Amino acid sequence: MRGGEYALSRLIEELNRTVNVVNAFLEEALKLERDAPPLFESSTHIFKAGGKRLRPFLVLKACELVGGNPEQALPTAAAVEVLHNFTLIHDDIMDRDEKRRGVPTVHTLWGVPQAIITGDLLFAKVFEIITGKTSRMDVRNEALLEALNVVSKVTIDICVGQTMDMLFETRMNVTEREYLNMIALKTAALFRASAEAGAVLGGSKPLERSRLSTFGESAGMAFQLIDDVLGVKASEEELGKPVGSDIREGKKTLIVIHALENAGSRGRRLIVSALGNRVAETNHVREAIKALEETGSIEYTKQKALGYVEEAKKSLDLFPVTPAKEILMELPSFFVSRKF
């Protein structure tokens, strides 16, 4: 097996192990909600539907990279995953999405009111898990408070990014710079916070923390840009939701922004007529996607993602070669090579 294939194989093995560890932790953390069956069912639904647990993986590996004990970072890693899934539940309500990870969304199954309270519960669980579970371990109070501060601040970033995303849906003149700023807040910020929180709990030095923060953000930018590509290129089975849903919702992705600037009159007309048209027929959406391809906008976005991959890897230069570093160096490339 060649070096790159071996590293990828190890990464996937480590990711699968993290999935099992985090899922077991979350199952225990959500047990108390059995007293309210609908709340227990709705709050565990999205976790049972799957997920790669990339953000908790980043917490654990960042902690390990700086010489810390990943077990002490596990509560925060699990809490970050709870925060991520809380945002997905509320995102699905706002976007009126009916599927997530190949199964019906929470609000589709239980209604909007129950979905809102489910999200509220998970948001509260984030901080209960960090404070309640970590305090039982041998973690310095200063590190625990700082990790809590990192998670609190990123929640604000996500709210700002989500608001920008919604505002962009009503505009046709969103710039590339505006879009990249938005995804830095809405998506990449949680990857950044995951790496930073792991570094804090591992006892990192200031420069180590800063470099891991940069790593997380750059990797997160690459992740979102490829997510946009998959939204128009992957099959519904791979994606877990209808292909072209971003187009129907009027999302101004980098692909769309680049295409609107470079398409001819016919291509632009096809794209604009499908954007934000929730009842657009499948053939109409396919024509719009073809126009996106013909402008080179999908390839442009892929290349932009690869640029962020290189930024992420470069940020780890100061760290000595260890198994944790080797795994993290492979992670951004995995983000851009994934099919779902």
Short mmCIF file of C-alpha atoms in Angstrom, two decimals, residues 196 199 204-215 315:
data_model
loop_
_atom_site.label_atom_id
_atom_site.label_comp_id
_atom_site.label_asym_id
_atom_site.label_seq_id
_atom_site.Cartn_x
_atom_site.Cartn_y
_atom_site.Cartn_z
CA GLU A 196 -8.69 25.46 19.32
CA ALA A 199 -5.43 22.64 21.91
CA SER A 204 -0.98 24.12 24.25
CA LYS A 205 1.38 27.07 24.02
CA PRO A 206 -0.08 30.29 22.48
CA LEU A 207 1.57 29.74 19.07
CA GLU A 208 0.43 26.12 18.95
CA ARG A 209 -3.13 27.19 19.72
CA SER A 210 -2.99 29.87 17.02
CA ARG A 211 -1.68 27.48 14.38
CA LEU A 212 -4.29 24.85 15.19
CA SER A 213 -6.99 27.51 15.05
CA THR A 214 -5.77 28.45 11.55
CA PHE A 215 -5.66 24.78 10.58
CA SER A 315 -0.14 25.82 9.49
#
